[in-house]
Amino acid sequence: MEQAELRSWEARCTQEEPPRCRAACPLHVDVREFCTRMADGKVDQAWATLCRSLPLPSVMARICDAPCKNACLRGEAGGAVEVGALERACADGASRTPVLPVPPSKGRTATVFGSDMAALTAVWDLSRKGVEVVLYCPCSTAELPSRLYGHVAPELAADLQQHFEKELGTLNRQGVVLHEQDALSAEMVDAAMAEGRAVFIAPDVYHLLHGGDVPPDQVTLGTVRSGVFAAMPLSGPASPVQLAALGRRAAISMDRLFQNASLAAGREREGVFETRLFTNIAKVAPEPPVPVPAEGYSPAQATEEAARCLQCECMECVKNCAYLAEYGSYPKQYTRRIYNNESIVMGTRQANTMINSCMMCGLCASLCPEGFDMGALCLQSRRGMVKRGKMPPSAHEFALRDMQFANGDDCVIASHAPGTSASAWLFFPGCQLTASMPDAVERTWQWLRESLPADKGGVGLLLHCCGAPAHWAGRPDMHAAVVKEVRGRWEKLGSPPIIAACPTCTDMLRKAMPQAVITTLWEVLADTLAASSDNTIYGNTTLPASPVPHGTELVLHDPCNTRDDAALRSAVRTLLAKRSITVKEPELTGEHTECCGFGGLSESANPDLGSKIRDGRAARLSAASGDGPVADAVTYCAMCRDMLAKSGKRIMHLLDLLLPPAEAQARVCCGPRQGALPYAGPAPSYSERRENRIRLRERLVPECQGETARTPAPWENVRVSYTDEARKTMESRRILDSDVRKVLFHMEQGGGWLENVSDSASKGRRLAMFRPTIVTYWVEFTLEGDGAYRVHNTWCHRMRIFPSKQGAA
Ligand code: SF4
Ligand code: SF4
Ligand code: SF4
């Protein structure tokens, strides 16, 4: 990633933008921090926050006209936070004022003319920058207060006097020389200039001292005379804070002048500006402000009022994405981490797991007011890692191997329907549906063949993976190769319109094969069913009876790949309505639906986070029905179903609801599980998924044209059984039954084994190993009497083991 690209990504995330109050405060007081501290009763700390930004804080905190209040977001939920009254309460309650160091003078000198808040702020700020300042005040110090806060109530003004004197003392300590000068004149300005002093003419003496008709520059307050700065009087009512902001602007310009820096550059955000920060208050309950008594807030009232501050921030994406929340920050910071990760030449790349854990589901982009798409950023970064040879092999290796297997001779079928030589449609179930519900794939294909109008031709079948894993893994070349295979087989079958059952395949193929007409199984069904009164499709076949009673309530989980496919989501709802299902929508649904944890190969790279994500989604589905963790749900992606089932969620696939096998209907009507959700069982293991694909192909090959039966590999004949513990470890370590058989077969071929001779519980068990690819597998087993193996445990790693000199390992 180039620097410019980094900046462009960073700029899209507005989390670090100030809240509205701070942007509307001409002095940019950190109101959010101030309110936090006040709400916590930490008055001295809150006072330190104010003192950081306010000139003459003891006075300013009591007389500020608080324009921030008009901008406060709380105003849309009960009433704006009373920041002005809170500042007064803070000033009254603070027990100490932080002493900020004043840098030593470097011979820089300035003269300020005036007696308003602009003049005093310029003096305050300049003296804090180590400038020797002289203030020419057109009145006596005794008259100054009435000029500063003539607008405040008399009783408050009397109280202010002591505070004003305190701040005059501070100015004095900061080296400011104050001259009471009844008659100011233009000659005094000339004299100051002649001495090489920078000059600021405050608004209250502007017309007296500023010669000529050319107004000062609005940004720098510079005048036609170099070194002389001036501010015109405010057009509206006197606002102490607006005046103070003018004084601050002048002080900044004068400081830049001393440093020979550009007077105008980068000053867009001085004074009041529009913030881009978005804060979602949809769930914020209205709450009215604590009324301000004439004597001001008591400490308890101040605490209560400060607690009404919403602590405005965005975090919209982080609040709704377990992956973003996992790494403790937000996309702007993550972008920087990714950039740093890419820049590392030597040493550990800390962000690798973070980059590989994103589900690339697009939820963040759908929620972000600026459309920040973390998935797109992570994909770009993954591609870069692959290109530079820096992608850790463990991240995606299993998923890519699984993809290759699904696209291998053991699984692929590309065929016209039995007895036909052309296809009017092509059914593309996708490799996950095939792995998870092979019987449903068979049923659906048959049902489509019987139902779609026969005069238009048959329905072919293509069992293949769409290439999503390669895309997610950041391997565009590998992805392109898979798409090329799919395209070649589709063209060979006459390029018919594709009916896809899997939302991921639909999305992937539409993007990769724009020349193909791709529709979804659900739209094909919904289009015709919506118009039929007798549940028939194209007037040919009746939809089988529902396996669940009419009126069953189900929470619907939209797969994340349907986010941008409103037509598909609507078709699914039409079908559920046709089935008399009452659909309950979870909190995040439709275009804002959540990923199940499989997307982007997140679970593959970060299994712990994967479980957290799917548990979170399962909990949200349960919350929608208010029926506890086993509340029934339905979805239309096999992978989503299986992932959520792993979290204990009772969830079924829409296919089982629309085209159930006969025994499901029987079970609901008269079996012991009447009323229970059929086909909401556990997810198949990784080994079972492979087995399902192989067996499905074996069953279908006899009726498919041009397809031949596979020849089993010799290791498939190894007879093996597993302990429950072994099955568990195999699943968590992603070790397949085929991996185990290969190890045992290798051993039988002379690969050797080790025997445990210790007195432990494993005494007598043998250990064999084999490295068929880049992974070494270990199998702990005992021999059964009939030559079969009983497997007790399995391991895998990427280290290479070499035989010792004494013999085989
Ligand atoms: S939604 Fe996320 S990425 Fe977008 S501005 Fe907010 S914090 Fe940043
Ligand atoms: S709610 Fe708090 S942070 Fe938000 S604008 Fe108001 S004072 Fe500022
Ligand atoms: S997992 Fe989804 S919502 Fe979370 S950052 Fe990645 S793309 Fe965005």
Coordinates of C-alpha atoms and ligand atoms in Angstrom, one line a residue, residues 12-15 314-318 330-331 364 367-370 372, ligand 1:
R12 CA -12.8 7.4 5.1
C13 CA -13.1 6.4 8.7
T14 CA -14.5 9.3 10.7
Q15 CA -14.1 7.8 14.2
C314 CA -19.1 6.4 15.5
M315 CA -17.9 2.8 16.0
E316 CA -21.0 1.8 14.1
C317 CA -19.1 -1.0 12.3
V318 CA -17.2 -2.1 15.4
Y330 CA -11.5 0.8 14.7
P331 CA -10.8 0.8 10.9
C364 CA -19.2 -2.7 7.9
L367 CA -23.4 0.4 8.2
C368 CA -20.6 3.0 7.7
P369 CA -21.8 6.4 6.8
E370 CA -18.6 6.7 4.6
F372 CA -15.6 1.9 4.7
Ligands
SF4_1 S1 -18.6 3.0 10.7 FE1 -16.5 2.3 11.3 S2 -15.2 2.8 9.5 FE2 -17.1 3.9 9.3 S3 -16.6 5.9 10.2 FE3 -17.6 4.7 11.8 S4 -15.9 3.7 12.9 FE4 -15.1 4.5 10.9

